[in-house]
Coordinates of C-alpha atoms in Angstrom, one line a residue:
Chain C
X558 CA -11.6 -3.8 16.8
X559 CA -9.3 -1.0 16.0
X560 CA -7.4 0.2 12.4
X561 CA -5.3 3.4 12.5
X562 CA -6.4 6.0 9.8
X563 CA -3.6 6.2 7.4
X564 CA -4.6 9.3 5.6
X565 CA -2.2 11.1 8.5
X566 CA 1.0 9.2 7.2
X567 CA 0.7 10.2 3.6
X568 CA 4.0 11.8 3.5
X569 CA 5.9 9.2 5.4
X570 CA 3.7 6.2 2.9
X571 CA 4.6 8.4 -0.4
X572 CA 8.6 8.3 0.6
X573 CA 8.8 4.8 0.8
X574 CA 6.4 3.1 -1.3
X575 CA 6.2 5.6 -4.4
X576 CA 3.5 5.5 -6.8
X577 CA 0.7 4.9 -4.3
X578 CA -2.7 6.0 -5.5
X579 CA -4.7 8.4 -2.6
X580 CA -7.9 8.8 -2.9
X581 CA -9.9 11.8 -1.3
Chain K
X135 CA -13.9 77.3 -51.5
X136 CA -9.9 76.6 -51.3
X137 CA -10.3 76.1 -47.8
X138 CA -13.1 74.1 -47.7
X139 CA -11.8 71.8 -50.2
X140 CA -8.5 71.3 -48.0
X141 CA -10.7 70.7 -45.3
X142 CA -12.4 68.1 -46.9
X143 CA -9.3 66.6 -48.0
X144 CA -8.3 66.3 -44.6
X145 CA -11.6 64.9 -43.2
X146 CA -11.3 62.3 -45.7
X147 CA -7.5 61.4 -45.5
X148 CA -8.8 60.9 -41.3
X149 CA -11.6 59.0 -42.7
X150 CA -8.5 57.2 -44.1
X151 CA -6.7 56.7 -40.9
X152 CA -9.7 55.2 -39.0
X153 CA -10.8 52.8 -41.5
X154 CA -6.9 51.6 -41.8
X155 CA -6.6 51.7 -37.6
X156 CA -10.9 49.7 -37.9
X157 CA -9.3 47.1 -39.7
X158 CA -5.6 46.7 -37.8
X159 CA -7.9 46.2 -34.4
X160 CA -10.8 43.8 -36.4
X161 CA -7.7 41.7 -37.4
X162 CA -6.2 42.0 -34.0
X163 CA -9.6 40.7 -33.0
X164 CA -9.5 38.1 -35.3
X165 CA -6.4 37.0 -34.1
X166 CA -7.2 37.0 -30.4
X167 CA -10.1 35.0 -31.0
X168 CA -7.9 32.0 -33.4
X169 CA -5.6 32.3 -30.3
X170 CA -8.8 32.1 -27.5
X171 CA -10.4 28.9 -29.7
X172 CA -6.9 27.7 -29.4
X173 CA -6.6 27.6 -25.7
X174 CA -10.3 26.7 -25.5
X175 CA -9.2 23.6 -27.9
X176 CA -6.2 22.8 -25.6
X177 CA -8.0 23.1 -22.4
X178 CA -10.2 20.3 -23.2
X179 CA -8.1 17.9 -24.7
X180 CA -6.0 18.6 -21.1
X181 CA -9.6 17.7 -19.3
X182 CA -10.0 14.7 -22.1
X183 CA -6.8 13.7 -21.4
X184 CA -7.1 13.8 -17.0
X185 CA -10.5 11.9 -17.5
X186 CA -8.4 9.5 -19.0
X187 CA -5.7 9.0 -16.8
X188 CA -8.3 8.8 -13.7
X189 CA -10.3 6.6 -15.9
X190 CA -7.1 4.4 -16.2
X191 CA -6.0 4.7 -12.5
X192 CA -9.6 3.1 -11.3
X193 CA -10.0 0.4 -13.8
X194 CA -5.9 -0.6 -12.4
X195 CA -6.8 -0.5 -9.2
X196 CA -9.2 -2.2 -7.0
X197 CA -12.7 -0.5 -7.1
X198 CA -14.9 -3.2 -5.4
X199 CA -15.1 -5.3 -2.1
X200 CA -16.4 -7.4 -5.1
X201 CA -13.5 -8.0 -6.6
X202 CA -12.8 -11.0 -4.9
X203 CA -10.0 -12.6 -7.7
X204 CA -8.4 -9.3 -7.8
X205 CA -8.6 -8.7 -3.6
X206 CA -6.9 -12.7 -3.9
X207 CA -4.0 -11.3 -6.2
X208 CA -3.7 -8.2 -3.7
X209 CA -3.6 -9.0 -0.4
X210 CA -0.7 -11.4 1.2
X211 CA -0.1 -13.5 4.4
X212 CA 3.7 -12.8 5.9
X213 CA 5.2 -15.0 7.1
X214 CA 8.0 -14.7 9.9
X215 CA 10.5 -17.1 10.4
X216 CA 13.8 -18.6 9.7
X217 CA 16.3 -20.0 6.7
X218 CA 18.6 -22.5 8.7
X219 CA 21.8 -23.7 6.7
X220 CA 23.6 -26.8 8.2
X221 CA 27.7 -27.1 7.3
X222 CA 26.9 -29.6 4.4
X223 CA 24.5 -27.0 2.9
X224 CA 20.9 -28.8 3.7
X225 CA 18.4 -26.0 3.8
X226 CA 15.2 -25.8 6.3
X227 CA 12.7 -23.1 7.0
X228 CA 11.0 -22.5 10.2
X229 CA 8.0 -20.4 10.6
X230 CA 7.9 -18.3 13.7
X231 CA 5.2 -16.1 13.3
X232 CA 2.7 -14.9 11.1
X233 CA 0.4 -11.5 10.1
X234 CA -1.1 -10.2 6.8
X235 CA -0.3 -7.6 4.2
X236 CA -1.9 -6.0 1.3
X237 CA -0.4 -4.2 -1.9
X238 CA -0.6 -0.6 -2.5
X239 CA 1.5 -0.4 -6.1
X240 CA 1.8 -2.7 -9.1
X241 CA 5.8 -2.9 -8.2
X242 CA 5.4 -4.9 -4.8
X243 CA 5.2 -2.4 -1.9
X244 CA 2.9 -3.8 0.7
X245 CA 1.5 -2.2 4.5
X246 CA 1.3 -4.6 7.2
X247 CA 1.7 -3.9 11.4
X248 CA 5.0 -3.1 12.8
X249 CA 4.1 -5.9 15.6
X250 CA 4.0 -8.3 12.4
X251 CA 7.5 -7.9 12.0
X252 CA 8.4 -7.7 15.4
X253 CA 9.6 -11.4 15.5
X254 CA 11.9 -10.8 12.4
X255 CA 13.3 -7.7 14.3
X256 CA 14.1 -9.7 17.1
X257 CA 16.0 -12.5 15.3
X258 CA 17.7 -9.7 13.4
X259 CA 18.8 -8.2 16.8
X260 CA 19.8 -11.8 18.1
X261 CA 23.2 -11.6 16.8
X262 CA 24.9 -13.8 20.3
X263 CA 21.9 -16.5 19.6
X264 CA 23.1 -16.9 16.4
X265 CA 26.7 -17.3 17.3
X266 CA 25.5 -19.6 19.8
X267 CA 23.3 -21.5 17.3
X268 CA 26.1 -22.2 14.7
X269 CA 28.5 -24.0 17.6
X270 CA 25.9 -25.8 18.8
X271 CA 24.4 -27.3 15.7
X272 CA 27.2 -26.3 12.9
X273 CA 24.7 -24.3 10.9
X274 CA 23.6 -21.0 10.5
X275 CA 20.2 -18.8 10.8
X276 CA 19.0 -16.2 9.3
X277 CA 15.8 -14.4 9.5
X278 CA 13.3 -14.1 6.9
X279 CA 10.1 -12.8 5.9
X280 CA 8.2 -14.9 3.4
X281 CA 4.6 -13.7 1.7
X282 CA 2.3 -15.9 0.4
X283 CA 0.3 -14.0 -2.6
X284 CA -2.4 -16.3 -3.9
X285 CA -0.9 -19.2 -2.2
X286 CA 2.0 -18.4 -3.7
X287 CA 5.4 -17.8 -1.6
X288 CA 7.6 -14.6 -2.2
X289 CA 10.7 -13.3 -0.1
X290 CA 10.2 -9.9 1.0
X291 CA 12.0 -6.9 1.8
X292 CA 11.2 -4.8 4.9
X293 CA 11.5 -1.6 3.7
X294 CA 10.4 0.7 6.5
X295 CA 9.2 0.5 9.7
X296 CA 7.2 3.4 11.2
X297 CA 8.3 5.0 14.0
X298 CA 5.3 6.9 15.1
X299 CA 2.8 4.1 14.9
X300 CA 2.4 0.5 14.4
X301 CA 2.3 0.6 10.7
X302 CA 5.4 -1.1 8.3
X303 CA 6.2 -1.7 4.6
X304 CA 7.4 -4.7 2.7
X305 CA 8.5 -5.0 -0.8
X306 CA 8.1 -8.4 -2.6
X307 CA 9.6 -9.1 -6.3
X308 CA 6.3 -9.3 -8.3
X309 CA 4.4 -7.1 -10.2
X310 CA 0.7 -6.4 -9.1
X311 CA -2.0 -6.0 -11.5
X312 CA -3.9 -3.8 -9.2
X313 CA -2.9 -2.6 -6.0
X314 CA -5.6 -0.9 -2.9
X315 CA -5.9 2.3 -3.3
X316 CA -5.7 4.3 0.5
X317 CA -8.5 6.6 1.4
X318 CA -6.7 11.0 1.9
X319 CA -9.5 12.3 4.4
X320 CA -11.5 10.6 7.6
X321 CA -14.5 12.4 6.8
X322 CA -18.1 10.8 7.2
X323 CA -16.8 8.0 8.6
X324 CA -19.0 7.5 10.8
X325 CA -21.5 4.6 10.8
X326 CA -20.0 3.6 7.2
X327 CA -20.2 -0.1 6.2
X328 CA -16.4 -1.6 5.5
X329 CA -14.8 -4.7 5.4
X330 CA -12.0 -6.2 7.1
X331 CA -9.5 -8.2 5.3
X332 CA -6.8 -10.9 6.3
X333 CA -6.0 -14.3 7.3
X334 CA -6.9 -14.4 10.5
X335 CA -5.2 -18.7 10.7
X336 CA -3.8 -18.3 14.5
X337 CA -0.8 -16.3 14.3
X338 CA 0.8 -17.6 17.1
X339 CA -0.5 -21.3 18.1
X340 CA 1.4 -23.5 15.8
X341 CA 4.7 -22.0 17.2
X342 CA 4.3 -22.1 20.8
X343 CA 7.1 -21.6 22.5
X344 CA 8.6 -20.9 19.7
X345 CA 11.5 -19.3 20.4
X346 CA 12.2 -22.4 22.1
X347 CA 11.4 -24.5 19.2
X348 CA 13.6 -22.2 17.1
X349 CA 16.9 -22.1 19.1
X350 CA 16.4 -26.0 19.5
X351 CA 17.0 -27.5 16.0
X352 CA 16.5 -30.5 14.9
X353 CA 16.0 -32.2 11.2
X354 CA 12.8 -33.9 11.5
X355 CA 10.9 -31.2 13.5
X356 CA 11.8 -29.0 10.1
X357 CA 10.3 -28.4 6.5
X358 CA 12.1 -27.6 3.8
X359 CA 9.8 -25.2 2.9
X360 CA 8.0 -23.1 5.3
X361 CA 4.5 -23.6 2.7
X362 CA 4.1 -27.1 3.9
X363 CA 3.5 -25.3 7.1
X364 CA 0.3 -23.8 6.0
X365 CA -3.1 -26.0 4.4
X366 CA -4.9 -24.6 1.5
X367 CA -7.7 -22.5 4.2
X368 CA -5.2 -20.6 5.8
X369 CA -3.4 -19.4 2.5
X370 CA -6.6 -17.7 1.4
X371 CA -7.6 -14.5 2.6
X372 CA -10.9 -13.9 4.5
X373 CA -13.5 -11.2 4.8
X374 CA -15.7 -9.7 7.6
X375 CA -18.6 -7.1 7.4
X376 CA -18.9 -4.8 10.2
X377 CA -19.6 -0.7 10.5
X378 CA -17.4 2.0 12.1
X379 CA -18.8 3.5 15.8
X380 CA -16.0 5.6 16.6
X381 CA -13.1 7.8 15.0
X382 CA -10.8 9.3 17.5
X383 CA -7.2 11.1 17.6
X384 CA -4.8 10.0 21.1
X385 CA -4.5 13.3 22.7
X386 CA -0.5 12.0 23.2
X387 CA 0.3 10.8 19.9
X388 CA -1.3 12.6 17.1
X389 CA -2.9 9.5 16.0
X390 CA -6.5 8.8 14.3
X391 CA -8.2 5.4 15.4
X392 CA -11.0 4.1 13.5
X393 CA -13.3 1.3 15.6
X394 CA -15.3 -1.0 14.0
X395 CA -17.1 -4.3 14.5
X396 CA -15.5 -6.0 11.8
X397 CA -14.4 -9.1 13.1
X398 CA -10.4 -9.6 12.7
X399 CA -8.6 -12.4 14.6
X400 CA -4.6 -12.0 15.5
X401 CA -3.4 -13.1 11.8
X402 CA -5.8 -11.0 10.2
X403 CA -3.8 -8.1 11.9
X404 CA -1.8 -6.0 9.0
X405 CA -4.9 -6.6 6.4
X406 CA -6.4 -3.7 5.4
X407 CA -9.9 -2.1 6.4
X408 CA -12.3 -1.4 3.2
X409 CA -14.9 0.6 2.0
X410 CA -17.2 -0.6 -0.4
X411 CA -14.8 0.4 -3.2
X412 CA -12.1 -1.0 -1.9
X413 CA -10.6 2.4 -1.3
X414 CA -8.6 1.4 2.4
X415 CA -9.0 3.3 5.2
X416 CA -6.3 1.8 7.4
X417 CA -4.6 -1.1 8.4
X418 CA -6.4 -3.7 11.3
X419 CA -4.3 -3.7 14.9

């Protein structure tokens, strides 16, 4: 089964769903 | 002896000088110290104070595959489908499709698959079947996306839909007590135990041909609410154990892949893929 890393789309995730918490 | 005592006078009106400059500089001294304890002081409440606010951040977010109340208040099923309105204002919902979703902050934003939403995109798009739909049957359609959060039915938003990969986000009206927090860096990845989270319910058997049965309306085939649709099982979220063999990057696209054993079915697709805690790595295709 396959899941795409969404680390890469921080920028594009931050613009439309602010306040979301990253973790390193 | 004149001389002498004028040079001694002198000496000691120096002596003067440099005990007056001795203490200018101790008191400077002083000074700079009060003003280095000072910084010192404001330094660590500024660390105190950080501590606190990450302190804060992980006890309002998830922080454990454990949770399993707060994973329930967190992740959602969606729900694609349709609000039809006959001329005399009797209301039906029709569920076409369906996926899952998960929150990631405490004002409703929520990650699901683009193909999730496909369905809605194509009903949105369907502008002449709609025309077509309201002569035939004196009633009108429109599309809808519908999350169930703890078996518990919102309308939601679609807010954005990714146009490099197959990623999309949804806003429902509710506040979330504590959303997934999404994982910055790939790194050690490999081998890593994680958990895959969704309602995996078939996403596409109890609408087959559903287009069909969409476009083809009749009273009695419909609910009046699309969560009669659904029993009790597939409402609540399920969770696989499985480790990651592989992280790779398409040459073509830019874009990082993570494969694990994990087991998702086609509804669990748009549910999130865990670490132990909770932190999310990505979202199951």
């Amino acid at each position: 089964y396959h899941a795409i890393f969404f680390g890469q789309f921080r920028g594009d995730i931050d613009k439309h769903a602010p306040g979301v918490v990253w973790v390193p | 002896a004149e001389k002498t005592a004028e040079n001694a006078h002198k000496a000691a009106d120096d002596a003067d000088t440099a005990a007056e400059n001795a203490v200018t500089l101790v008191e400077e001294a002083k000074k700079a110290g009060e003003k280095t304890d000072m910084a010192a002081r404001n330094a660590h409440a500024a660390v105190t104070a950080a501590e606190k606010v990450a302190g804060d951040l992980k006890d309002s977010t998830l922080n454990s595959i454990r949770d399993h109340e707060g994973i329930a208040e967190a992740v959602g099923k969606v729900v694609i489908g349709a609000t039809i309105t006959t001329y005399d204002g009797e209301q039906f919902q029709i569920a076409v499709s369906s996926g899952s979703s998960f929150t990631i902050t405490r004002d409703g934003h929520m990650l699901t698959n683009k193909h999730v939403v496909e369905e809605y995109l194509k009903l949105q798009r369907a502008r002449d079947g709609k025309d077509d739909f309201k002569r035939k049957y004196n009633a009108t359609l429109e599309e809808q996306i519908w999350v169930f959060v703890n078996k518990e039915k919102h309308d939601a938003e679609l807010i954005h839909v990714s146009d490099k990969t197959d990623y999309a986000i949804l806003r429902v009206n509710r506040r979330f007590a504590k959303p997934f927090r999404l994982k910055a860096v790939p790194e050690r990845l490999l081998d890593a135990e994680v958990r895959a989270v969704g309602f995996p319910g078939a996403a596409t058997t109890p609408f087959t041909d559903r287009e069909g049965r969409l476009w083809e309306f009749s009273k009695n085939k419909c609910h009046s609410d699309v969560a009669e649709v659904f029993n009790d099982r597939e409402l609540q979220y399920v969770m696989t154990a499985g480790r990651i063999s592989q992280v790779t990057e398409d040459t073509a696209t830019k874009v990082k892949w993570i494969l694990h054993n994990a087991g998702i079915a086609r509804g669990s697709s748009g549910g999130p893929l865990v670490l132990q805690d909770a932190t999310v790595l990505g979202v199951n295709t």
